[in-house]
Short mmCIF file of C-alpha atoms in Angstrom, two decimals:
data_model
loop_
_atom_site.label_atom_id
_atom_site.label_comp_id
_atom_site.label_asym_id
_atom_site.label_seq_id
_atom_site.Cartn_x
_atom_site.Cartn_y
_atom_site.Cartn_z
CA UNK A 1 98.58 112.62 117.31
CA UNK A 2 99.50 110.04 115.39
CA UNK A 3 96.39 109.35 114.44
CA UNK A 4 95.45 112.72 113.31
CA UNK A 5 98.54 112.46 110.98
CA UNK A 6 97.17 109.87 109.13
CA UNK A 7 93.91 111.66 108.44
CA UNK A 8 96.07 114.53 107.19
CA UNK A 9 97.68 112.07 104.64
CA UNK A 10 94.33 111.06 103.52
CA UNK A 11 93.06 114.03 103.06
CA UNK A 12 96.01 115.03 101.24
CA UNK A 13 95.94 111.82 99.01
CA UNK A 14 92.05 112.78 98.49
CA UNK A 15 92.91 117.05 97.28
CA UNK A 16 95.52 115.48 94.81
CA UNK A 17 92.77 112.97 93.35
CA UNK A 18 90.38 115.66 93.31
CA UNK A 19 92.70 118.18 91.26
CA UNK A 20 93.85 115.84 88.78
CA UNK A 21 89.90 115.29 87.85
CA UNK A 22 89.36 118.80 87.96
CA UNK A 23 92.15 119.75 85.81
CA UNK A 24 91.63 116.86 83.17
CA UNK A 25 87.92 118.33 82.84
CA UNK A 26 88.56 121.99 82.84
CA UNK A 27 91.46 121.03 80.27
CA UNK A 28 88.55 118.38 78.46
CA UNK A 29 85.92 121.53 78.65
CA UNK A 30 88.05 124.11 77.41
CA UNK A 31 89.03 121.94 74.68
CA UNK A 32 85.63 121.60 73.74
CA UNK A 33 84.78 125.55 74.06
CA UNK A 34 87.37 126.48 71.41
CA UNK A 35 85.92 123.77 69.16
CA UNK A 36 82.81 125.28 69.35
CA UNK A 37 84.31 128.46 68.85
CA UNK A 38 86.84 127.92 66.15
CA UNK A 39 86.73 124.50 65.17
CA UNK A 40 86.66 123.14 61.40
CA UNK A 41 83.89 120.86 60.19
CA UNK A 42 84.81 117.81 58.34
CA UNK A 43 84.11 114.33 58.09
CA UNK A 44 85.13 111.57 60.05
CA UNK A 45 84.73 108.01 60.04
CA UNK A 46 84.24 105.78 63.23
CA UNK A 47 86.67 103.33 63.06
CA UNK A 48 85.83 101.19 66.43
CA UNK A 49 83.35 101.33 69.48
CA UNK A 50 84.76 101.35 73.02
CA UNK A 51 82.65 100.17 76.05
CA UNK A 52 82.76 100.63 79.76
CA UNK A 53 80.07 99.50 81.69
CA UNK A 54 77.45 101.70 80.47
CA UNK A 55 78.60 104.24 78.35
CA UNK A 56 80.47 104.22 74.72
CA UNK A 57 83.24 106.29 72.95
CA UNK A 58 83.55 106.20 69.39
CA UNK A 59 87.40 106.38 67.53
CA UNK A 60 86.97 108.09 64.77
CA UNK A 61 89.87 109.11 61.74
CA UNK A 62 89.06 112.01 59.88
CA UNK A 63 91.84 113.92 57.31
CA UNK A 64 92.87 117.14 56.73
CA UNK A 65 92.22 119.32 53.20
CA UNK A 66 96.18 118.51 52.76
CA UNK A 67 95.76 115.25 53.74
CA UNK A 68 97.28 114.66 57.17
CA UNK A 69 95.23 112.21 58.61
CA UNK A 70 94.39 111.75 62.46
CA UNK A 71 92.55 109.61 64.95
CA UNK A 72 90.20 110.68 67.96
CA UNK A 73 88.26 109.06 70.27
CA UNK A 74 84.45 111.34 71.35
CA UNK A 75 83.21 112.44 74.67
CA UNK A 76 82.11 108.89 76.35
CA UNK A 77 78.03 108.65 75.88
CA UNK A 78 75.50 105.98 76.93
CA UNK A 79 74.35 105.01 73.35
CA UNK A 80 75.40 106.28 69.91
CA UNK A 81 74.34 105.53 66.57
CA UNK A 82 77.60 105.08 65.23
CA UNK A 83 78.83 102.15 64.15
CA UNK A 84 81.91 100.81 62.51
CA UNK A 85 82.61 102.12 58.91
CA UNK A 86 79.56 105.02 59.03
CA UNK A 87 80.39 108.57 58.52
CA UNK A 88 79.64 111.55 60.45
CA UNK A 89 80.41 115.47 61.12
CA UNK A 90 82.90 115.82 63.34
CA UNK A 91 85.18 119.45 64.28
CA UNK A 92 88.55 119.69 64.90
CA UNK A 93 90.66 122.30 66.34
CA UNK A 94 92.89 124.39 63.16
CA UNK A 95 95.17 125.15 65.77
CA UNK A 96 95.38 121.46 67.63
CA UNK A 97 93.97 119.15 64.51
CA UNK A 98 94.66 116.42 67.16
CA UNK A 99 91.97 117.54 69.41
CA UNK A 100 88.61 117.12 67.78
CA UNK A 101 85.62 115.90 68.60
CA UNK A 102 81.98 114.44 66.81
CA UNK A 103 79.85 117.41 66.05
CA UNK A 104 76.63 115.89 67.15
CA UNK A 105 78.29 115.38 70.78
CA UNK A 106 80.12 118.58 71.27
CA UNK A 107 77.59 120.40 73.38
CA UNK A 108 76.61 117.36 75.63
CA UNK A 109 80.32 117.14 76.09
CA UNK A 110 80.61 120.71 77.25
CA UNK A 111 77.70 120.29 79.45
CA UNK A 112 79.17 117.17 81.10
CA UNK A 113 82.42 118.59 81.70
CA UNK A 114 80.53 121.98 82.94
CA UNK A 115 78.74 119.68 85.68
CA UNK A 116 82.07 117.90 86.74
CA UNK A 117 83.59 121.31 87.44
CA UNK A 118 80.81 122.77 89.38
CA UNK A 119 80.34 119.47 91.36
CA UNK A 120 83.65 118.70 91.79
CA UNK A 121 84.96 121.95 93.22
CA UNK A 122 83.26 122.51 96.17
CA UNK A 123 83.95 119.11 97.25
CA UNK A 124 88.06 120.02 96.87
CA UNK A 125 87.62 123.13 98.54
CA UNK A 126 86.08 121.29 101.81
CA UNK A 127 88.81 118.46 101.17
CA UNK A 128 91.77 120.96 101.66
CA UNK A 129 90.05 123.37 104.07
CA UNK A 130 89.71 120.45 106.55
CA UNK A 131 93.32 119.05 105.25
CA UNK A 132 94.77 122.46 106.16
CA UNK A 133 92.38 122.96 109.42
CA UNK A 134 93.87 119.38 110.57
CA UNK A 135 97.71 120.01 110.02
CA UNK A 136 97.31 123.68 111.81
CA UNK A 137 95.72 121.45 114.70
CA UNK A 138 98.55 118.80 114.64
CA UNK A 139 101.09 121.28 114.42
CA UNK A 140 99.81 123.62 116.78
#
């Protein structure tokens, strides 16, 4: 019994990991859908490249027509063109002017965060089934 406990706990542990990644990319992809939808076009300038392992992000600033300036970092891609100092389209959202993100990357972002949804849910909904199957059995 005590055994099976544990295995409830892990699979617990596991369902939470596996909603907070699905929320932070349904939040991430629905971002992106409203940029695509409603965003404004201006231009942005990348201000620093950020590595990890084998992808990049690019921080970009970018002002408003009334002169509010804000920063951003893009969708995380395995090679980019920017570079320090160069200019580029980028959207942001009228409503959110925080949230934008580099024109050029907006639809591969979308896709991505498409493909974590669709892979990542079926692998929660087996997570709790058997996390739920596995208490009734302990408890029972």
């Amino acid at each position: 019994m005590t055994g099976a406990l544990v295995y409830v706990l892990v699979l617990t542990v596991a369902c939470v990991g596996c909603c907070a990644a699905a929320t932070h990319a349904f939040r991430r992809h629905r971002e992106c859908l409203r940029l695509q939808a409603s965003g404004v076009e201006t231009t942005g300038q990348c201000t620093s490249l950020s590595w990890r392992q084998d992808d990049v992000s690019v921080r970009f600033s970018y002002a408003l027509a009334d002169g509010t300036k804000y920063e951003a970092d893009s969708f995380h891609v395995s090679r980019t063109s920017f570079s320090p100092g160069s200019t580029f389209p980028i959207v942001y959202d009228p409503a959110s002017p925080a949230v934008a993100e580099a024109a050029d990357l907006l639809s591969e972002a979308i896709r991505c965060h498409r493909l974590v949804l669709v892979a990542i849910t079926p692998v929660l909904l087996l997570l709790a089934t058997l996390d739920v199957w596995l208490a009734l059995a302990v408890l029972l």
